[in-house]
Amino acid sequence: MAILKVARMGHPILRRIADPIPVELIRSAPVQALIHDMFETLQEYDGAGLAAPQVHQSVRIVMLEIGDELQVLINPVITALTEDLVRTYEGCLSVPGFRGAVDRCFRVRLQGFDEQGEPIDRELEDYDAVVVQHECDHLDGVLYVDRADPRTLAFLEEYRRWGPLDEVFEAMAEHEADEEEE
Ligand code: ZN
């Protein structure tokens, strides 16, 4: 059992389409060992979720915390259930030290298999829906920075100091409007 090295942006494995896991192999020792190591890695780095390509394994496994419970997802499929979007400042263990705003579907249906090979079919919304979309994007070689509004990208230190840039832009626009009135 081991804490795994996390691939960072620029490593080609993060841009591959990951391979599905044959369902009959989910309970096999190598897959179970990978899931266990991913769990230890996620805990070590205190992330919201982790996808196998982030630990240099190009297979369709992700895990994320939903409420207090850790959900392992194998061969996940996400379907949008609304056109409503939610904007969140996302970060990623593979893009350390950054935050950026991404608009994602507010409610999704999630299908796939858990770590025992049992089918999963559930609906997620808001923050949980955001995290699952972020993690599943990793399986298709997509990073959140691909989807982020580029003007909102910030180093973590600046993000903590100045807050979400959307709010900064709003305050700037209000300030300019006030000045015009005077
Ligand atoms: Zn990520």
mmCIF file of C-alpha atoms and ligand atoms in Angstrom:
data_model
loop_
_atom_site.group_PDB
_atom_site.id
_atom_site.type_symbol
_atom_site.label_atom_id
_atom_site.label_comp_id
_atom_site.label_asym_id
_atom_site.label_seq_id
_atom_site.Cartn_x
_atom_site.Cartn_y
_atom_site.Cartn_z
ATOM 1 C CA MET A 1 0.000 0.000 0.000
ATOM 2 C CA ALA A 2 1.379 3.354 -0.943
ATOM 3 C CA ILE A 3 0.865 7.047 -1.396
ATOM 4 C CA LEU A 4 1.209 7.598 -5.137
ATOM 5 C CA LYS A 5 2.942 10.382 -7.018
ATOM 6 C CA VAL A 6 0.473 12.842 -8.553
ATOM 7 C CA ALA A 7 0.988 13.767 -12.225
ATOM 8 C CA ARG A 8 1.047 17.513 -12.834
ATOM 9 C CA MET A 9 -0.244 19.518 -15.798
ATOM 10 C CA GLY A 10 2.071 18.953 -18.736
ATOM 11 C CA HIS A 11 2.370 15.200 -18.154
ATOM 12 C CA PRO A 12 0.854 13.566 -21.262
ATOM 13 C CA ILE A 13 -1.015 10.941 -19.220
ATOM 14 C CA LEU A 14 -3.397 13.703 -18.095
ATOM 15 C CA ARG A 15 -4.396 14.229 -21.742
ATOM 16 C CA ARG A 16 -5.176 10.612 -22.679
ATOM 17 C CA ILE A 17 -8.623 9.056 -22.945
ATOM 18 C CA ALA A 18 -8.485 6.503 -20.108
ATOM 19 C CA ASP A 19 -9.409 2.861 -20.705
ATOM 20 C CA PRO A 20 -12.528 1.266 -19.185
ATOM 21 C CA ILE A 21 -12.107 -1.470 -16.539
ATOM 22 C CA PRO A 22 -13.764 -4.756 -17.536
ATOM 23 C CA VAL A 23 -16.499 -5.202 -14.893
ATOM 24 C CA GLU A 24 -15.355 -8.760 -14.089
ATOM 25 C CA LEU A 25 -11.928 -7.369 -13.122
ATOM 26 C CA ILE A 26 -13.191 -4.798 -10.604
ATOM 27 C CA ARG A 27 -12.726 -7.208 -7.684
ATOM 28 C CA SER A 28 -9.334 -8.422 -8.890
ATOM 29 C CA ALA A 29 -6.293 -7.789 -6.699
ATOM 30 C CA PRO A 30 -4.583 -5.210 -8.983
ATOM 31 C CA VAL A 31 -7.722 -3.062 -9.301
ATOM 32 C CA GLN A 32 -8.435 -3.292 -5.564
ATOM 33 C CA ALA A 33 -4.820 -2.342 -4.790
ATOM 34 C CA LEU A 34 -5.037 0.686 -7.095
ATOM 35 C CA ILE A 35 -8.281 1.802 -5.416
ATOM 36 C CA HIS A 36 -6.660 1.442 -1.999
ATOM 37 C CA ASP A 37 -3.578 3.409 -3.040
ATOM 38 C CA MET A 38 -5.753 6.111 -4.620
ATOM 39 C CA PHE A 39 -7.642 6.379 -1.330
ATOM 40 C CA GLU A 40 -4.411 6.801 0.649
ATOM 41 C CA THR A 41 -3.180 9.370 -1.869
ATOM 42 C CA LEU A 42 -6.433 11.357 -1.718
ATOM 43 C CA GLN A 43 -6.249 11.429 2.078
ATOM 44 C CA GLU A 44 -2.586 12.444 2.083
ATOM 45 C CA TYR A 45 -3.203 15.401 -0.247
ATOM 46 C CA ASP A 46 -6.595 16.265 1.271
ATOM 47 C CA GLY A 47 -8.260 16.614 -2.145
ATOM 48 C CA ALA A 48 -11.972 16.678 -2.936
ATOM 49 C CA GLY A 49 -11.493 13.859 -5.414
ATOM 50 C CA LEU A 50 -8.951 11.921 -7.423
ATOM 51 C CA ALA A 51 -8.927 10.253 -10.835
ATOM 52 C CA ALA A 52 -6.662 7.327 -11.766
ATOM 53 C CA PRO A 53 -4.845 9.232 -14.572
ATOM 54 C CA GLN A 54 -3.669 11.678 -11.876
ATOM 55 C CA VAL A 55 -1.682 8.799 -10.353
ATOM 56 C CA HIS A 56 -0.311 7.715 -13.756
ATOM 57 C CA GLN A 57 -2.902 4.963 -14.355
ATOM 58 C CA SER A 58 -4.875 5.556 -17.534
ATOM 59 C CA VAL A 59 -8.038 3.707 -16.449
ATOM 60 C CA ARG A 60 -11.566 4.888 -15.746
ATOM 61 C CA ILE A 61 -11.598 5.026 -11.937
ATOM 62 C CA VAL A 62 -12.359 8.120 -9.879
ATOM 63 C CA MET A 63 -13.161 8.703 -6.231
ATOM 64 C CA LEU A 64 -14.687 11.653 -4.436
ATOM 65 C CA GLU A 65 -16.245 12.524 -1.134
ATOM 66 C CA ILE A 66 -20.016 12.937 -1.252
ATOM 67 C CA GLY A 67 -21.099 14.255 2.110
ATOM 68 C CA ASP A 68 -19.154 12.131 4.601
ATOM 69 C CA GLU A 69 -18.984 9.128 2.345
ATOM 70 C CA LEU A 70 -16.262 8.198 -0.120
ATOM 71 C CA GLN A 71 -17.715 7.182 -3.466
ATOM 72 C CA VAL A 72 -15.582 5.085 -5.808
ATOM 73 C CA LEU A 73 -16.743 5.233 -9.420
ATOM 74 C CA ILE A 74 -15.634 2.846 -12.101
ATOM 75 C CA ASN A 75 -16.466 3.513 -15.766
ATOM 76 C CA PRO A 76 -18.642 6.477 -14.762
ATOM 77 C CA VAL A 77 -21.131 8.040 -17.168
ATOM 78 C CA ILE A 78 -22.570 11.469 -16.460
ATOM 79 C CA THR A 79 -25.770 12.834 -17.989
ATOM 80 C CA ALA A 80 -26.847 16.455 -17.615
ATOM 81 C CA LEU A 81 -30.306 16.776 -16.013
ATOM 82 C CA THR A 82 -30.676 20.537 -16.347
ATOM 83 C CA GLU A 83 -29.377 23.437 -18.387
ATOM 84 C CA ASP A 84 -28.792 25.377 -15.153
ATOM 85 C CA LEU A 85 -25.152 26.080 -14.440
ATOM 86 C CA VAL A 86 -23.275 26.592 -11.194
ATOM 87 C CA ARG A 87 -20.020 28.580 -11.047
ATOM 88 C CA THR A 88 -17.354 27.297 -8.664
ATOM 89 C CA TYR A 89 -13.734 28.226 -8.076
ATOM 90 C CA GLU A 90 -12.005 24.917 -8.732
ATOM 91 C CA GLY A 91 -8.568 23.633 -7.925
ATOM 92 C CA CYS A 92 -6.805 20.404 -8.856
ATOM 93 C CA LEU A 93 -3.999 18.319 -7.364
ATOM 94 C CA SER A 94 -2.516 18.153 -10.878
ATOM 95 C CA VAL A 95 -2.521 21.972 -11.190
ATOM 96 C CA PRO A 96 -1.190 22.861 -7.740
ATOM 97 C CA GLY A 97 -1.399 26.397 -6.415
ATOM 98 C CA PHE A 98 -4.168 27.687 -8.731
ATOM 99 C CA ARG A 99 -7.869 28.445 -8.623
ATOM 100 C CA GLY A 100 -10.205 29.343 -11.457
ATOM 101 C CA ALA A 101 -13.937 29.731 -12.068
ATOM 102 C CA VAL A 102 -15.718 27.018 -14.056
ATOM 103 C CA ASP A 103 -19.404 26.885 -14.994
ATOM 104 C CA ARG A 104 -20.773 23.358 -14.797
ATOM 105 C CA CYS A 105 -24.121 21.602 -14.970
ATOM 106 C CA PHE A 106 -26.048 22.029 -11.696
ATOM 107 C CA ARG A 107 -27.644 18.580 -11.624
ATOM 108 C CA VAL A 108 -26.367 15.335 -13.177
ATOM 109 C CA ARG A 109 -27.229 11.664 -13.276
ATOM 110 C CA LEU A 110 -24.302 9.437 -12.429
ATOM 111 C CA GLN A 111 -24.059 5.828 -13.553
ATOM 112 C CA GLY A 112 -21.243 3.333 -13.267
ATOM 113 C CA PHE A 113 -19.955 0.740 -10.813
ATOM 114 C CA ASP A 114 -18.650 0.910 -7.267
ATOM 115 C CA GLU A 115 -15.517 -0.829 -5.938
ATOM 116 C CA GLN A 116 -17.481 -4.085 -5.415
ATOM 117 C CA GLY A 117 -18.682 -4.082 -9.012
ATOM 118 C CA GLU A 118 -22.222 -3.118 -7.973
ATOM 119 C CA PRO A 119 -24.079 -0.755 -10.327
ATOM 120 C CA ILE A 120 -24.468 2.871 -9.264
ATOM 121 C CA ASP A 121 -27.278 5.093 -10.458
ATOM 122 C CA ARG A 122 -27.771 8.316 -8.523
ATOM 123 C CA GLU A 123 -28.392 11.998 -8.980
ATOM 124 C CA LEU A 124 -26.055 14.673 -7.692
ATOM 125 C CA GLU A 125 -26.443 18.421 -7.570
ATOM 126 C CA ASP A 126 -24.561 21.604 -6.810
ATOM 127 C CA TYR A 127 -21.083 21.035 -5.298
ATOM 128 C CA ASP A 128 -21.236 17.222 -5.559
ATOM 129 C CA ALA A 129 -22.234 17.504 -9.225
ATOM 130 C CA VAL A 130 -19.318 19.892 -9.825
ATOM 131 C CA VAL A 131 -16.753 17.567 -8.242
ATOM 132 C CA VAL A 132 -17.954 14.512 -10.136
ATOM 133 C CA GLN A 133 -17.828 16.424 -13.436
ATOM 134 C CA HIS A 134 -14.293 17.630 -12.631
ATOM 135 C CA GLU A 135 -13.100 14.106 -11.775
ATOM 136 C CA CYS A 136 -14.754 12.447 -14.770
ATOM 137 C CA ASP A 137 -13.231 15.079 -17.077
ATOM 138 C CA HIS A 138 -9.829 13.657 -16.055
ATOM 139 C CA LEU A 139 -10.841 10.351 -17.698
ATOM 140 C CA ASP A 140 -11.244 12.167 -21.010
ATOM 141 C CA GLY A 141 -7.988 14.090 -20.816
ATOM 142 C CA VAL A 142 -9.665 17.351 -19.791
ATOM 143 C CA LEU A 143 -8.392 19.643 -17.023
ATOM 144 C CA TYR A 144 -10.515 22.309 -15.321
ATOM 145 C CA VAL A 145 -8.259 25.042 -16.708
ATOM 146 C CA ASP A 146 -9.541 24.057 -20.197
ATOM 147 C CA ARG A 147 -13.038 25.059 -19.090
ATOM 148 C CA ALA A 148 -12.166 27.932 -16.743
ATOM 149 C CA ASP A 149 -12.926 31.554 -17.505
ATOM 150 C CA PRO A 150 -9.284 32.591 -18.112
ATOM 151 C CA ARG A 151 -9.710 36.016 -16.497
ATOM 152 C CA THR A 152 -10.575 34.342 -13.178
ATOM 153 C CA LEU A 153 -7.415 32.213 -12.934
ATOM 154 C CA ALA A 154 -5.427 33.059 -9.830
ATOM 155 C CA PHE A 155 -2.546 31.795 -7.772
ATOM 156 C CA LEU A 156 -3.863 30.348 -4.540
ATOM 157 C CA GLU A 157 -2.129 32.985 -2.418
ATOM 158 C CA GLU A 158 -3.700 35.822 -4.428
ATOM 159 C CA TYR A 159 -7.061 34.030 -4.427
ATOM 160 C CA ARG A 160 -6.974 33.871 -0.641
ATOM 161 C CA ARG A 161 -5.949 37.508 -0.405
ATOM 162 C CA TRP A 162 -8.335 39.100 -2.930
ATOM 163 C CA GLY A 163 -11.150 36.576 -3.085
ATOM 164 C CA PRO A 164 -12.946 35.279 -6.192
ATOM 165 C CA LEU A 165 -12.114 37.603 -9.096
ATOM 166 C CA ASP A 166 -15.767 37.721 -10.234
ATOM 167 C CA GLU A 167 -16.495 39.658 -7.049
ATOM 168 C CA VAL A 168 -13.476 41.897 -7.617
ATOM 169 C CA PHE A 169 -14.672 42.652 -11.186
ATOM 170 C CA GLU A 170 -18.156 43.464 -9.898
ATOM 171 C CA ALA A 171 -16.766 45.858 -7.308
ATOM 172 C CA MET A 172 -14.584 47.499 -9.987
ATOM 173 C CA ALA A 173 -17.594 47.962 -12.292
ATOM 174 C CA GLU A 174 -19.654 49.468 -9.457
ATOM 175 C CA HIS A 175 -16.821 51.820 -8.583
ATOM 176 C CA GLU A 176 -16.579 53.008 -12.198
ATOM 177 C CA ALA A 177 -20.346 53.518 -12.396
ATOM 178 C CA ASP A 178 -20.233 55.610 -9.187
ATOM 179 C CA GLU A 179 -17.464 57.743 -10.599
ATOM 180 C CA GLU A 180 -19.424 58.399 -13.792
ATOM 181 C CA GLU A 181 -22.405 59.572 -11.762
ATOM 182 C CA GLU A 182 -20.345 62.081 -9.803
HETATM 183 ZN ZN ZN B 1 -8.409 17.470 -10.866
#
